[in-house]
Tab-separated table of C-alpha atoms in Angstrom:
chain	number	residue	atom	x	y	z
A	1	UNK	CA	-13.926	0.070	5.131
A	2	UNK	CA	-11.626	-1.167	7.740
A	3	UNK	CA	-10.742	-4.997	7.353
A	4	UNK	CA	-11.777	-6.802	10.591
A	5	UNK	CA	-9.062	-8.022	12.797
A	6	UNK	CA	-8.738	-11.549	13.484
A	7	UNK	CA	-8.731	-12.368	17.244
A	8	UNK	CA	-6.769	-15.044	18.648
A	9	UNK	CA	-8.422	-18.102	19.759
A	10	UNK	CA	-5.370	-18.954	21.661
A	11	UNK	CA	-3.295	-15.981	23.401
A	12	UNK	CA	-0.238	-16.335	25.360
A	13	UNK	CA	1.134	-13.439	27.263
A	14	UNK	CA	4.850	-13.496	28.911
A	15	UNK	CA	4.512	-17.244	29.636
A	16	UNK	CA	7.458	-18.718	31.754
A	17	UNK	CA	7.328	-22.175	32.719
A	18	UNK	CA	10.110	-23.950	35.305
A	19	UNK	CA	10.669	-27.414	36.473
A	20	UNK	CA	12.692	-26.498	39.901
A	21	UNK	CA	15.095	-24.041	39.100
A	22	UNK	CA	15.285	-24.968	35.526
A	23	UNK	CA	13.644	-22.530	33.131
A	24	UNK	CA	12.063	-24.452	30.319
A	25	UNK	CA	10.050	-21.492	28.548
A	26	UNK	CA	10.850	-18.071	29.100
A	27	UNK	CA	8.353	-14.677	28.475
A	28	UNK	CA	6.627	-16.378	25.664
A	29	UNK	CA	4.120	-14.110	23.817
A	30	UNK	CA	2.235	-15.678	20.775
A	31	UNK	CA	-1.216	-15.783	19.344
A	32	UNK	CA	-2.932	-18.654	17.523
A	33	UNK	CA	-5.769	-17.677	15.142
A	34	UNK	CA	-8.913	-19.379	14.407
A	35	UNK	CA	-8.816	-21.802	11.605
A	36	UNK	CA	-5.180	-21.624	10.871
A	37	UNK	CA	-2.541	-24.527	11.026
A	38	UNK	CA	0.027	-23.298	13.512
A	39	UNK	CA	3.187	-25.256	13.723
A	40	UNK	CA	5.831	-25.225	16.437
A	41	UNK	CA	9.196	-26.338	15.596
A	42	UNK	CA	12.589	-26.503	17.458
A	43	UNK	CA	15.251	-29.124	18.646
A	44	UNK	CA	14.564	-31.466	21.364
A	45	UNK	CA	14.380	-29.956	24.929
A	46	UNK	CA	13.288	-26.547	23.538
A	47	UNK	CA	10.153	-26.437	25.072
A	48	UNK	CA	7.521	-27.513	22.313
A	49	UNK	CA	5.988	-30.104	24.627
A	50	UNK	CA	5.874	-27.905	27.742
A	51	UNK	CA	4.192	-25.170	25.755
A	52	UNK	CA	1.467	-27.916	24.666
A	53	UNK	CA	1.090	-28.995	28.381
A	54	UNK	CA	0.686	-25.307	29.827
A	55	UNK	CA	-2.049	-24.686	27.240
A	56	UNK	CA	-4.041	-27.969	28.534
A	57	UNK	CA	-3.114	-27.361	32.189
A	58	UNK	CA	-1.301	-30.470	32.569
A	59	UNK	CA	1.495	-27.898	33.924
A	60	UNK	CA	1.031	-24.688	36.116
A	61	UNK	CA	2.743	-21.910	34.396
A	62	UNK	CA	5.691	-20.267	36.712
A	63	UNK	CA	4.252	-16.892	35.634
A	64	UNK	CA	2.413	-15.450	32.589
A	65	UNK	CA	-1.165	-15.806	31.055
A	66	UNK	CA	-2.698	-18.308	28.866
A	67	UNK	CA	-6.265	-17.268	27.334
A	68	UNK	CA	-8.060	-20.030	25.699
A	69	UNK	CA	-11.580	-18.795	24.019
A	70	UNK	CA	-10.720	-15.622	26.121
A	71	UNK	CA	-10.690	-17.269	29.326
A	72	UNK	CA	-7.081	-17.513	31.513
A	73	UNK	CA	-6.926	-21.406	32.001
A	74	UNK	CA	-4.541	-21.293	34.828
A	75	UNK	CA	-6.979	-19.030	36.639
A	76	UNK	CA	-10.612	-20.514	36.313
A	77	UNK	CA	-12.288	-23.033	38.062
A	78	UNK	CA	-11.810	-26.903	37.446
A	79	UNK	CA	-15.452	-27.298	36.178
A	80	UNK	CA	-15.246	-24.393	33.656
A	81	UNK	CA	-11.648	-25.692	32.385
A	82	UNK	CA	-13.177	-28.995	31.774
A	83	UNK	CA	-15.911	-27.301	29.617
A	84	UNK	CA	-13.126	-25.760	27.719
A	85	UNK	CA	-11.208	-29.024	27.404
A	86	UNK	CA	-14.113	-30.525	25.539
A	87	UNK	CA	-13.619	-28.223	22.765
A	88	UNK	CA	-10.166	-29.320	22.384
A	89	UNK	CA	-9.062	-32.680	20.795
A	90	UNK	CA	-5.608	-34.204	21.298
A	91	UNK	CA	-3.872	-36.372	19.004
A	92	UNK	CA	-1.041	-37.878	20.791
A	93	UNK	CA	2.245	-39.078	19.202
A	94	UNK	CA	1.714	-42.765	19.545
A	95	UNK	CA	-2.118	-42.489	19.035
A	96	UNK	CA	-2.803	-43.554	22.809
A	97	UNK	CA	-5.446	-46.153	21.666
A	98	UNK	CA	-6.258	-48.672	24.512
A	99	UNK	CA	-5.095	-52.020	23.419
A	100	UNK	CA	-7.955	-53.786	25.161
A	101	UNK	CA	-10.625	-52.253	23.404
A	102	UNK	CA	-11.582	-52.248	19.603
A	103	UNK	CA	-11.497	-49.364	17.402
A	104	UNK	CA	-15.065	-48.386	17.635
A	105	UNK	CA	-14.953	-48.410	21.481
A	106	UNK	CA	-11.701	-46.611	21.720
A	107	UNK	CA	-13.536	-43.678	19.652
A	108	UNK	CA	-16.561	-43.725	21.769
A	109	UNK	CA	-14.473	-43.076	24.964
A	110	UNK	CA	-15.120	-39.299	24.870
A	111	UNK	CA	-18.800	-39.449	24.147
A	112	UNK	CA	-19.231	-42.002	27.012
A	113	UNK	CA	-17.425	-39.979	29.557
A	114	UNK	CA	-18.655	-36.501	28.736
A	115	UNK	CA	-21.917	-36.869	27.338
A	116	UNK	CA	-25.595	-38.703	28.342
A	117	UNK	CA	-26.160	-39.499	24.610
A	118	UNK	CA	-28.084	-42.979	23.913
A	119	UNK	CA	-26.003	-45.885	22.580
A	120	UNK	CA	-27.722	-45.511	18.925
A	121	UNK	CA	-26.543	-41.715	18.658
A	122	UNK	CA	-23.172	-42.587	19.880
A	123	UNK	CA	-22.786	-45.234	17.499
A	124	UNK	CA	-24.058	-42.943	14.561
A	125	UNK	CA	-21.156	-40.209	15.639
A	126	UNK	CA	-18.598	-42.876	15.888
A	127	UNK	CA	-19.502	-44.437	12.337
A	128	UNK	CA	-19.517	-40.494	10.950
A	129	UNK	CA	-16.235	-40.041	12.225
A	130	UNK	CA	-14.957	-43.190	11.072
A	131	UNK	CA	-16.018	-42.444	7.548
A	132	UNK	CA	-14.326	-39.026	7.778
A	133	UNK	CA	-11.017	-40.746	8.571
A	134	UNK	CA	-11.659	-43.649	6.064
A	135	UNK	CA	-11.777	-46.171	8.553
A	136	UNK	CA	-15.388	-47.385	8.357
A	137	UNK	CA	-14.451	-50.960	7.638
A	138	UNK	CA	-12.202	-51.538	10.757
A	139	UNK	CA	-14.410	-50.761	13.748
A	140	UNK	CA	-14.243	-54.250	15.007
A	141	UNK	CA	-10.684	-54.651	14.825
A	142	UNK	CA	-8.066	-54.203	17.776
A	143	UNK	CA	-5.298	-51.660	17.794
A	144	UNK	CA	-2.793	-54.511	17.399
A	145	UNK	CA	-4.285	-55.366	13.907
A	146	UNK	CA	-3.935	-52.032	12.471
A	147	UNK	CA	-0.970	-50.259	10.686
A	148	UNK	CA	0.873	-47.500	11.981
A	149	UNK	CA	-1.232	-45.138	9.611
A	150	UNK	CA	-4.596	-46.615	10.311
A	151	UNK	CA	-3.601	-46.409	14.028
A	152	UNK	CA	-2.928	-42.550	13.615
A	153	UNK	CA	-6.400	-41.917	11.763
A	154	UNK	CA	-8.170	-44.072	14.503
A	155	UNK	CA	-6.750	-41.838	17.104
A	156	UNK	CA	-7.506	-39.065	15.075
A	157	UNK	CA	-11.101	-39.899	14.971
A	158	UNK	CA	-11.372	-40.261	18.507
A	159	UNK	CA	-9.842	-36.902	18.781
A	160	UNK	CA	-12.557	-35.058	17.051
A	161	UNK	CA	-15.431	-37.116	18.006
A	162	UNK	CA	-16.563	-34.302	20.241
A	163	UNK	CA	-16.286	-31.729	17.308
A	164	UNK	CA	-13.716	-29.660	18.791
A	165	UNK	CA	-12.984	-25.985	18.083
A	166	UNK	CA	-8.908	-26.890	18.620
A	167	UNK	CA	-6.923	-29.870	17.557
A	168	UNK	CA	-3.640	-30.220	18.924
A	169	UNK	CA	-1.576	-32.871	17.238
A	170	UNK	CA	1.929	-33.931	18.762
A	171	UNK	CA	4.221	-35.409	16.001
A	172	UNK	CA	1.379	-36.832	13.862
A	173	UNK	CA	3.714	-38.027	11.348
A	174	UNK	CA	6.142	-39.707	13.553
A	175	UNK	CA	6.943	-43.192	12.545
A	176	UNK	CA	5.042	-43.017	9.273
A	177	UNK	CA	6.306	-43.705	5.621
A	178	UNK	CA	6.073	-40.659	3.391
A	179	UNK	CA	3.195	-41.779	1.430
A	180	UNK	CA	1.286	-42.387	4.775
A	181	UNK	CA	2.451	-39.233	6.250
A	182	UNK	CA	1.309	-37.310	3.080
A	183	UNK	CA	-2.139	-39.093	3.273
A	184	UNK	CA	-2.485	-38.014	7.022
A	185	UNK	CA	-1.542	-34.516	6.294
A	186	UNK	CA	-4.075	-34.247	3.389
A	187	UNK	CA	-6.715	-35.792	5.822
A	188	UNK	CA	-5.856	-33.059	8.513
A	189	UNK	CA	-6.350	-30.192	5.889
A	190	UNK	CA	-9.538	-31.656	4.889
A	191	UNK	CA	-10.567	-31.947	8.283
A	192	UNK	CA	-9.730	-28.483	9.096
A	193	UNK	CA	-11.577	-27.293	6.073
A	194	UNK	CA	-14.639	-29.590	6.828
A	195	UNK	CA	-15.066	-28.706	10.774
A	196	UNK	CA	-13.452	-25.409	10.694
A	197	UNK	CA	-10.693	-26.419	13.360
A	198	UNK	CA	-8.051	-24.566	14.371
A	199	UNK	CA	-5.031	-26.678	14.550
A	200	UNK	CA	-1.615	-26.680	16.447
A	201	UNK	CA	1.031	-29.113	15.246
A	202	UNK	CA	4.388	-30.150	16.846
A	203	UNK	CA	6.407	-31.739	14.238
A	204	UNK	CA	9.917	-31.737	12.906
A	205	UNK	CA	8.900	-33.481	9.342
A	206	UNK	CA	10.106	-30.805	6.787
A	207	UNK	CA	7.638	-32.287	4.124
A	208	UNK	CA	4.536	-32.147	6.353
A	209	UNK	CA	5.582	-28.537	7.426
A	210	UNK	CA	5.401	-27.473	3.693
A	211	UNK	CA	1.860	-29.181	3.116
A	212	UNK	CA	0.107	-28.067	6.333
A	213	UNK	CA	1.718	-24.851	8.004
A	214	UNK	CA	-0.038	-21.609	7.774
A	215	UNK	CA	1.974	-20.219	10.720
A	216	UNK	CA	5.397	-21.066	12.209
A	217	UNK	CA	6.344	-20.794	15.763
A	218	UNK	CA	10.338	-21.611	16.105
A	219	UNK	CA	11.346	-22.390	19.592
A	220	UNK	CA	15.088	-22.239	20.742
A	221	UNK	CA	16.310	-22.638	24.252
A	222	UNK	CA	12.876	-21.732	25.745
A	223	UNK	CA	12.523	-18.612	23.692
A	224	UNK	CA	10.537	-17.947	20.265
A	225	UNK	CA	13.246	-17.577	17.722
A	226	UNK	CA	10.908	-17.016	14.812
A	227	UNK	CA	6.830	-16.485	14.597
A	228	UNK	CA	5.379	-15.680	10.974
A	229	UNK	CA	4.072	-17.464	8.199
A	230	UNK	CA	5.650	-20.155	6.220
A	231	UNK	CA	6.760	-18.343	3.290
A	232	UNK	CA	8.901	-15.771	5.657
A	233	UNK	CA	10.072	-18.487	7.738
A	234	UNK	CA	11.687	-20.087	4.285
A	235	UNK	CA	13.205	-16.788	3.899
A	236	UNK	CA	14.522	-16.042	7.393
A	237	UNK	CA	17.909	-14.908	7.971
A	238	UNK	CA	17.955	-16.618	11.546
A	239	UNK	CA	20.614	-19.085	11.148
A	240	UNK	CA	18.992	-21.979	13.236
A	241	UNK	CA	15.600	-21.176	11.279
A	242	UNK	CA	17.772	-21.246	8.023
A	243	UNK	CA	19.303	-24.487	8.797
A	244	UNK	CA	16.268	-26.221	9.479
A	245	UNK	CA	14.635	-25.432	5.982
A	246	UNK	CA	17.778	-26.189	4.291
A	247	UNK	CA	18.794	-29.328	6.063
A	248	UNK	CA	15.391	-30.626	7.348
A	249	UNK	CA	16.448	-31.824	10.475
A	250	UNK	CA	18.412	-31.045	13.663
């Protein structure tokens, strides 16, 4: 009996991204598979953020194809893309919490914008997500009152409030101490298992990569230098990849 081939949930073919005459990404081909954690690596300016913004249609590709759930996001109507976008959660590097709102109201924003649920249901859903990220006792606190790790967890709760199929994380451990960073990684792993999410992470934190990565995409000067699992990445004979895993930073 043949083993069933896993289909990509995000499939990128021949993606080229430019700003004016400057090429940021050149002929990128890659697949991201369901319920895996794919980590995107590379030094500053290699195109990591541009890649994420092309998936989210914040940038329009110069050429190529980006399929999410089998649909080319650059070609579909805005209304259909908005439906896809509701299945994608985004955890921003700085959390992007609104300082004028308490934790509860921050997390409730996507529900209020994209659903017609009554307030009683919204409250229950927010409380559930607060429990999942171990913040059930801070719902009335303002972002300025939270520690760095608590802000990241509150932002994580907001990013999963619509139960997304895909979660995109931009430098989730940035600015956190090693203990808090490890706790956040453990939370991400638990949420992946519990909610069966596909997770795409942009990070340069070596310890975090070892804890969470199933698959590594290593970008260099707008091109994919390496694509494969973590063990193969650590054994790679590609100099830039070797240097990253030996030195741990650029």
